[in-house]
C-alpha cells in the first residue's frame, strides 16, 4: 500500500510518499497561496515521478493545511450574517468583557476591530429555549424568513445561526436551516448545534461565526482538491487533519471547516510521537522550528493532551473546538535580531520571512536573523544550504551581524552571533518549560524530538538547559508534519452538556446521552465507508469540582453507566486535578459537565523501517571539516573548533561520534555540541546524549 502525506504551509508544501516495502520519498515545493490545491497536486506529480510510480497508484491521501488558519489570522474571510435570539445581538461584541491591556483607555479590542460578523448583519428573531431544552418562546418563522431575505439582499456568503441553549434542544436552529435552504440555498450555513453543541454562549457563538467566516473559502479549497485528486485517481478520498489530531473526510471538513484550525501544527506533534515510539522513547517533547515560528508540544507516553475549551483560541478569537495542546511562539530561522533605541538586544518575534529573508539570502534583506548568526558561526555552509540547491552568501550575514549587532553592543562578532542564537533558544526553552514543568511534567522524563528545518540546530542547547536526557532527530526532520499525517486514524468527536454531580448522578440522562453520541459518531464513520470491524468508540468527560468555573477532561470507561462508573470518572478527575494544580479534594463532589464520544476509524499506519547496520565507526560518513563556533556547557566564551561535517545519508545504524559535530542533509542541519555524543539507532534516528565522563 502506498500512502502520501501532504502538509501545506505558508511558504512550502511538504510531501512524503511511504510504501509498505519501506521506501520513503520526500519532496518540498513552494506553496501556491492563491490556490494551495495547485501546488499540492503539482507536488504529488513530481513526488510520484521521483518514486517511479503513477499518481493513480497512491492508495491513501492524507492532508494537513493552514488555509483556514491563515484566513483567520489575515482577517480575509467571507462576509457573514448571523441569526440569533432576541436580546443577544451584541454577544460577539461584548465577549467576556476582558481587555488585553487592563488599564489602558486607548486600545483596540481585536474581536471588535476585526469583527467576524458586522453588527448590521447580526439579526435577531423571537425564540427562546431554556437550559433544560424546553421551548419558552416558539420560533417566529416569518421573522426568520424576513431576516434571511435581508441577508440575501446584502449578498452575505455565509450565515451563522446561534440560539440560546441550542446545545440542549437544536430544533429551532434546524428549522432555521430549512428556511435558509428555501430562501437562500447557495449560502454557506453554520449552526451552533452542529459546530459546538456545548454550553458557554459567547464561545459557542464565536466558534459558529468562525466556522461561517472560514467556511466558503475553505470548503471551496477542499472541494477543488478532492476533485483534482479524484481526476488524478490519487487515493480513494482526501483525508484532512483536524486540530484534535484525527483525520476527517473531505465531506466532513467542508461542513465544519473550523475543525481544521492548527491542522499542520498537530501533525508535527503526532509525527514526533511516532518517532519517539520507534526509537523506544514514547514520552516526547516536540520542537518544530520553521522560518517564522516554533511549535512546542508535550506528549507523555506518546499521548496527546487536549487544551481546555476556554484556551482554544486562534488568533484573536475563541474557537471552542477540540484542540491538541500545541503552542506556537515567534521564533524561527527568519527571526530578526535588533538593538533597539534603548540599547536592548532582542530577537524575534518579527521575521524576515522568505522574501526578502535573511541577509545571507541575497534577496535585498539587510537585517540580521538567526539564520545569519548560524552562517557566522559556521554551522550553515554556503555550498550545503538545501544540499547546495540554494545559493547563500556568508559575507552578507557577517556584515549584517557586525554592523547592526556587534558594533552597537561593543562586542565581538562571535559573541553577537552566539547571543542571537542564545536569546532565541532561551525563548524556546521557556515555552517548553511552560508546557511541561508548569503543568506537572518533569522534562527529565522526556525525550526532545527535533523537527522542522531549524529544530535540529537548536535542540542540543535546549536539552542542555532543561536537562532533557536525549534529543531524537528523525530521518527527515523538515517533513515531520507530513509524516505525522500518516500516523493517525479517522476521528469524529461528538460532545454534549449534561450537568450532573457525582454525589447524585442522573444515570438515566448519562446513559441516554452517551448512547445517542455513540450512535452519531458511529454513523459518521459508516458514512465515510469505514468497515464495522475498524470502528471503535472512546469516551471522555469534562469535570470540575462543584463551584469551579473551569473543567478538566478525563477519560471515561466503557460499559453501562452506573454509580461505580461515575465514581471511576470522579477518581480520574481527582488525579488529573492533583497533577495539574498540585491539589486534590477527594471529599468534594465532582460535577460532570460535558460528555464526549469519539468515534475512531482505524486506517493503516506507517511503520518506520530499520536501516542497514554499520558498526560504531562513523568516519565513512565524514565529507569535510569546517571551522565552527562552539562553547562548553554554561560557558559564555565561544571558541573556533575544527568540526567534522557528516553526510546524513551515509550514517548507518550503530554509528557513534562525539561533538562538536555537524550533520547535513537536504531538509535540515543537526548540531551536536561539545560534551555530547550522537548514536544512530536501528531506525536511522540520531540520538544525542551527554557523553559518558
CSV table of N, CA and C in Angstrom, one decimal, residues 498-595:
chain,number,residue,atom,x,y,z
A,498,UNK,N,-24.3,17.9,30.0
A,498,UNK,CA,-25.2,17.1,30.8
A,498,UNK,C,-25.6,17.7,32.2
A,499,UNK,N,-24.6,18.3,32.9
A,499,UNK,CA,-24.8,18.9,34.2
A,499,UNK,C,-25.4,17.8,35.2
A,500,UNK,N,-24.5,17.1,35.8
A,500,UNK,CA,-24.9,16.2,36.9
A,500,UNK,C,-23.7,16.0,37.8
A,501,UNK,N,-23.9,15.6,39.1
A,501,UNK,CA,-22.9,15.6,40.1
A,501,UNK,C,-22.6,14.2,40.5
A,502,UNK,N,-21.4,13.9,41.0
A,502,UNK,CA,-21.0,12.5,41.4
A,502,UNK,C,-21.8,12.0,42.6
A,503,UNK,N,-22.2,13.0,43.5
A,503,UNK,CA,-22.9,12.5,44.7
A,503,UNK,C,-24.4,12.2,44.5
A,504,UNK,N,-24.9,12.7,43.3
A,504,UNK,CA,-26.3,12.4,43.0
A,504,UNK,C,-26.5,12.4,41.5
A,505,UNK,N,-25.8,11.4,40.8
A,505,UNK,CA,-25.8,11.4,39.3
A,505,UNK,C,-27.1,11.0,38.7
A,506,UNK,N,-27.4,11.7,37.6
A,506,UNK,CA,-28.6,11.3,36.8
A,506,UNK,C,-28.2,10.2,35.8
A,507,UNK,N,-28.2,8.9,36.3
A,507,UNK,CA,-27.7,7.8,35.5
A,507,UNK,C,-28.5,7.7,34.2
A,508,UNK,N,-29.8,7.9,34.2
A,508,UNK,CA,-30.6,7.7,33.0
A,508,UNK,C,-30.2,8.7,31.9
A,509,UNK,N,-30.0,10.0,32.4
A,509,UNK,CA,-29.6,11.0,31.4
A,509,UNK,C,-28.2,10.7,30.8
A,510,UNK,N,-27.3,10.3,31.7
A,510,UNK,CA,-25.9,10.0,31.2
A,510,UNK,C,-26.0,8.8,30.2
A,511,UNK,N,-26.8,7.8,30.5
A,511,UNK,CA,-26.8,6.6,29.6
A,511,UNK,C,-27.4,7.0,28.3
A,512,UNK,N,-28.6,7.7,28.3
A,512,UNK,CA,-29.3,8.0,27.1
A,512,UNK,C,-28.4,8.9,26.2
A,513,UNK,N,-27.8,9.9,26.8
A,513,UNK,CA,-27.0,10.8,26.0
A,513,UNK,C,-25.7,10.2,25.5
A,514,UNK,N,-25.1,9.3,26.3
A,514,UNK,CA,-23.9,8.6,25.8
A,514,UNK,C,-24.2,7.7,24.7
A,515,UNK,N,-25.4,7.0,24.7
A,515,UNK,CA,-25.8,6.1,23.6
A,515,UNK,C,-26.1,7.0,22.4
A,516,UNK,N,-26.7,8.1,22.5
A,516,UNK,CA,-27.0,9.0,21.4
A,516,UNK,C,-25.7,9.4,20.7
A,517,UNK,N,-24.8,9.9,21.5
A,517,UNK,CA,-23.5,10.3,21.0
A,517,UNK,C,-22.7,9.2,20.3
A,518,UNK,N,-22.8,8.0,20.9
A,518,UNK,CA,-22.1,6.8,20.2
A,518,UNK,C,-22.8,6.5,18.9
A,519,UNK,N,-24.1,6.6,18.8
A,519,UNK,CA,-24.8,6.3,17.5
A,519,UNK,C,-24.3,7.4,16.5
A,520,UNK,N,-24.3,8.6,16.9
A,520,UNK,CA,-24.0,9.7,16.0
A,520,UNK,C,-22.5,9.6,15.5
A,521,UNK,N,-21.6,9.3,16.4
A,521,UNK,CA,-20.2,9.1,16.0
A,521,UNK,C,-20.0,7.9,15.1
A,522,UNK,N,-20.7,6.8,15.4
A,522,UNK,CA,-20.6,5.6,14.6
A,522,UNK,C,-21.2,5.8,13.2
A,523,UNK,N,-22.3,6.6,13.1
A,523,UNK,CA,-22.9,6.8,11.8
A,523,UNK,C,-22.0,7.7,10.9
A,524,UNK,N,-21.3,8.6,11.5
A,524,UNK,CA,-20.4,9.4,10.7
A,524,UNK,C,-19.3,8.5,10.1
A,525,UNK,N,-18.7,7.6,10.9
A,525,UNK,CA,-17.7,6.7,10.4
A,525,UNK,C,-18.2,5.8,9.3
A,526,UNK,N,-19.4,5.3,9.5
A,526,UNK,CA,-20.0,4.4,8.5
A,526,UNK,C,-20.3,5.2,7.2
A,527,UNK,N,-20.7,6.5,7.3
A,527,UNK,CA,-20.9,7.3,6.1
A,527,UNK,C,-19.7,7.5,5.4
A,528,UNK,N,-18.5,7.4,6.0
A,528,UNK,CA,-17.2,7.5,5.4
A,528,UNK,C,-16.7,6.2,4.8
A,529,UNK,N,-17.5,5.1,5.0
A,529,UNK,CA,-17.2,3.9,4.4
A,529,UNK,C,-16.2,3.1,5.3
A,530,UNK,N,-16.1,3.4,6.6
A,530,UNK,CA,-15.2,2.6,7.4
A,530,UNK,C,-15.9,1.3,7.8
A,531,UNK,N,-15.2,0.1,7.6
A,531,UNK,CA,-15.8,-1.2,7.9
A,531,UNK,C,-16.1,-1.3,9.4
A,532,UNK,N,-17.1,-2.0,9.7
A,532,UNK,CA,-17.5,-2.1,11.1
A,532,UNK,C,-16.4,-2.6,12.0
A,533,UNK,N,-15.6,-3.5,11.5
A,533,UNK,CA,-14.5,-4.1,12.4
A,533,UNK,C,-13.4,-3.1,12.7
A,534,UNK,N,-13.4,-2.0,11.9
A,534,UNK,CA,-12.4,-1.0,12.1
A,534,UNK,C,-12.9,0.2,13.0
A,535,UNK,N,-14.1,0.1,13.5
A,535,UNK,CA,-14.8,1.2,14.2
A,535,UNK,C,-14.6,0.9,15.7
A,536,UNK,N,-14.2,1.9,16.5
A,536,UNK,CA,-14.2,1.8,17.9
A,536,UNK,C,-14.6,3.2,18.5
A,537,UNK,N,-15.1,3.1,19.8
A,537,UNK,CA,-15.6,4.4,20.4
A,537,UNK,C,-14.8,4.6,21.7
A,538,UNK,N,-14.5,5.9,21.9
A,538,UNK,CA,-13.8,6.3,23.1
A,538,UNK,C,-14.6,7.3,23.9
A,539,UNK,N,-14.7,7.2,25.2
A,539,UNK,CA,-15.5,8.2,26.0
A,539,UNK,C,-14.6,9.1,26.8
A,540,UNK,N,-15.0,10.3,27.0
A,540,UNK,CA,-14.4,11.2,28.0
A,540,UNK,C,-15.4,12.1,28.6
A,541,UNK,N,-15.0,12.8,29.7
A,541,UNK,CA,-15.9,13.6,30.4
A,541,UNK,C,-15.1,14.9,30.9
A,542,UNK,N,-15.8,16.0,30.7
A,542,UNK,CA,-15.2,17.3,31.2
A,542,UNK,C,-15.8,17.5,32.7
A,543,UNK,N,-14.9,17.5,33.6
A,543,UNK,CA,-15.3,17.5,35.1
A,543,UNK,C,-14.7,18.8,35.8
A,544,UNK,N,-15.4,19.1,36.9
A,544,UNK,CA,-14.9,20.1,37.8
A,544,UNK,C,-15.5,19.9,39.2
A,545,UNK,N,-14.9,20.5,40.2
A,545,UNK,CA,-15.5,20.5,41.5
A,545,UNK,C,-16.7,21.4,41.5
A,546,UNK,N,-17.7,21.0,42.2
A,546,UNK,CA,-18.9,21.9,42.3
A,546,UNK,C,-18.5,23.3,42.8
A,547,UNK,N,-18.8,24.3,42.0
A,547,UNK,CA,-18.5,25.7,42.3
A,547,UNK,C,-17.3,26.2,41.5
A,548,UNK,N,-16.6,25.3,40.8
A,548,UNK,CA,-15.5,25.8,40.0
A,548,UNK,C,-16.1,26.3,38.6
A,549,UNK,N,-15.3,27.1,37.9
A,549,UNK,CA,-15.7,27.6,36.7
A,549,UNK,C,-15.1,27.0,35.4
A,550,UNK,N,-14.1,26.1,35.7
A,550,UNK,CA,-13.4,25.5,34.6
A,550,UNK,C,-13.3,24.0,34.7
A,551,UNK,N,-13.2,23.3,33.6
A,551,UNK,CA,-13.2,21.9,33.7
A,551,UNK,C,-11.9,21.3,33.2
A,552,UNK,N,-11.7,20.0,33.6
A,552,UNK,CA,-10.6,19.2,33.1
A,552,UNK,C,-11.2,18.0,32.4
A,553,UNK,N,-10.6,17.6,31.3
A,553,UNK,CA,-11.1,16.4,30.5
A,553,UNK,C,-10.4,15.2,31.1
A,554,UNK,N,-11.2,14.1,31.3
A,554,UNK,CA,-10.6,12.9,31.8
A,554,UNK,C,-11.2,11.7,31.0
A,555,UNK,N,-10.5,10.7,30.7
A,555,UNK,CA,-11.0,9.5,30.0
A,555,UNK,C,-12.1,8.8,30.9
A,556,UNK,N,-13.1,8.2,30.2
A,556,UNK,CA,-14.2,7.5,30.9
A,556,UNK,C,-14.2,6.1,30.4
A,557,UNK,N,-14.5,5.2,31.3
A,557,UNK,CA,-14.6,3.8,30.9
A,557,UNK,C,-15.7,3.4,30.0
A,558,UNK,N,-15.6,2.3,29.4
A,558,UNK,CA,-16.7,1.8,28.6
A,558,UNK,C,-17.7,1.1,29.5
A,559,UNK,N,-18.8,0.5,28.9
A,559,UNK,CA,-19.7,-0.2,29.7
A,559,UNK,C,-20.9,0.6,30.2
A,560,UNK,N,-21.8,-0.1,30.9
A,560,UNK,CA,-23.0,0.5,31.4
A,560,UNK,C,-22.8,1.7,32.4
A,561,UNK,N,-23.6,2.7,32.3
A,561,UNK,CA,-23.4,3.9,33.2
A,561,UNK,C,-24.1,3.5,34.6
A,562,UNK,N,-23.2,3.3,35.6
A,562,UNK,CA,-23.7,3.0,37.0
A,562,UNK,C,-23.0,4.0,37.9
A,563,UNK,N,-23.4,3.8,39.2
A,563,UNK,CA,-22.7,4.7,40.2
A,563,UNK,C,-21.2,4.4,40.3
A,564,UNK,N,-20.9,3.1,40.1
A,564,UNK,CA,-19.4,2.8,40.0
A,564,UNK,C,-18.7,3.4,38.9
A,565,UNK,N,-19.4,3.5,37.7
A,565,UNK,CA,-18.8,4.2,36.6
A,565,UNK,C,-18.6,5.7,36.9
A,566,UNK,N,-19.6,6.3,37.5
A,566,UNK,CA,-19.4,7.7,37.9
A,566,UNK,C,-18.3,7.9,38.8
A,567,UNK,N,-18.1,7.0,39.8
A,567,UNK,CA,-17.0,7.1,40.8
A,567,UNK,C,-15.7,6.9,40.1
A,568,UNK,N,-15.6,6.1,39.1
A,568,UNK,CA,-14.3,5.9,38.4
A,568,UNK,C,-14.0,7.2,37.6
A,569,UNK,N,-14.9,7.9,37.1
A,569,UNK,CA,-14.7,9.2,36.4
A,569,UNK,C,-14.2,10.2,37.5
A,570,UNK,N,-14.9,10.2,38.6
A,570,UNK,CA,-14.6,11.2,39.7
A,570,UNK,C,-13.1,10.9,40.2
A,571,UNK,N,-12.8,9.7,40.3
A,571,UNK,CA,-11.4,9.3,40.8
A,571,UNK,C,-10.4,9.8,39.7
A,572,UNK,N,-10.7,9.6,38.4
A,572,UNK,CA,-9.8,10.1,37.4
A,572,UNK,C,-9.6,11.6,37.4
A,573,UNK,N,-10.7,12.3,37.7
A,573,UNK,CA,-10.7,13.8,37.8
A,573,UNK,C,-9.8,14.2,39.0
A,574,UNK,N,-10.0,13.6,40.2
A,574,UNK,CA,-9.2,13.9,41.4
A,574,UNK,C,-7.7,13.8,41.0
A,575,UNK,N,-7.3,12.7,40.3
A,575,UNK,CA,-5.9,12.5,39.9
A,575,UNK,C,-5.4,13.6,39.0
A,576,UNK,N,-6.3,13.9,38.0
A,576,UNK,CA,-5.9,14.9,37.0
A,576,UNK,C,-5.8,16.3,37.6
A,577,UNK,N,-6.7,16.6,38.5
A,577,UNK,CA,-6.6,17.9,39.2
A,577,UNK,C,-5.4,18.0,40.1
A,578,UNK,N,-5.0,16.9,40.8
A,578,UNK,CA,-3.8,17.0,41.6
A,578,UNK,C,-2.6,17.1,40.8
A,579,UNK,N,-2.5,16.5,39.6
A,579,UNK,CA,-1.3,16.6,38.8
A,579,UNK,C,-1.2,18.0,38.1
A,580,UNK,N,-2.4,18.6,37.8
A,580,UNK,CA,-2.4,19.9,37.1
A,580,UNK,C,-2.2,21.0,38.0
A,581,UNK,N,-2.9,21.0,39.2
A,581,UNK,CA,-2.8,22.1,40.1
A,581,UNK,C,-2.2,21.9,41.4
A,582,UNK,N,-1.6,20.6,41.6
A,582,UNK,CA,-0.9,20.2,42.8
A,582,UNK,C,-1.8,20.2,44.0
A,583,UNK,N,-3.1,20.1,43.8
A,583,UNK,CA,-4.1,20.0,44.9
A,583,UNK,C,-5.2,19.1,44.4
A,584,UNK,N,-5.7,18.3,45.3
A,584,UNK,CA,-6.9,17.5,45.0
A,584,UNK,C,-7.8,17.4,46.3
A,585,UNK,N,-9.1,17.3,46.0
A,585,UNK,CA,-10.1,17.3,47.1
A,585,UNK,C,-11.0,16.1,47.0
A,586,UNK,N,-10.5,15.0,47.5
A,586,UNK,CA,-11.2,13.7,47.3
A,586,UNK,C,-12.6,13.7,48.0
A,587,UNK,N,-12.8,14.6,49.0
A,587,UNK,CA,-14.0,14.5,49.7
A,587,UNK,C,-15.1,15.4,49.1
A,588,UNK,N,-14.7,16.1,48.0
A,588,UNK,CA,-15.7,17.1,47.4
A,588,UNK,C,-16.4,16.4,46.2
A,589,UNK,N,-17.6,16.8,46.0
A,589,UNK,CA,-18.4,16.3,44.9
A,589,UNK,C,-17.9,16.8,43.5
A,590,UNK,N,-17.9,15.9,42.5
A,590,UNK,CA,-17.4,16.2,41.2
A,590,UNK,C,-18.6,16.4,40.3
A,591,UNK,N,-18.5,17.5,39.5
A,591,UNK,CA,-19.6,17.8,38.6
A,591,UNK,C,-19.2,17.4,37.2
A,592,UNK,N,-20.0,16.6,36.6
A,592,UNK,CA,-19.8,16.1,35.2
A,592,UNK,C,-20.5,17.1,34.3
A,593,UNK,N,-19.8,17.9,33.5
A,593,UNK,CA,-20.4,19.0,32.7
A,593,UNK,C,-20.6,18.6,31.3
A,594,UNK,N,-19.6,18.2,30.6
A,594,UNK,CA,-19.8,17.7,29.2
A,594,UNK,C,-19.3,16.3,29.1
A,595,UNK,N,-20.0,15.5,28.3
A,595,UNK,CA,-19.6,14.1,28.0
A,595,UNK,C,-19.3,14.1,26.5
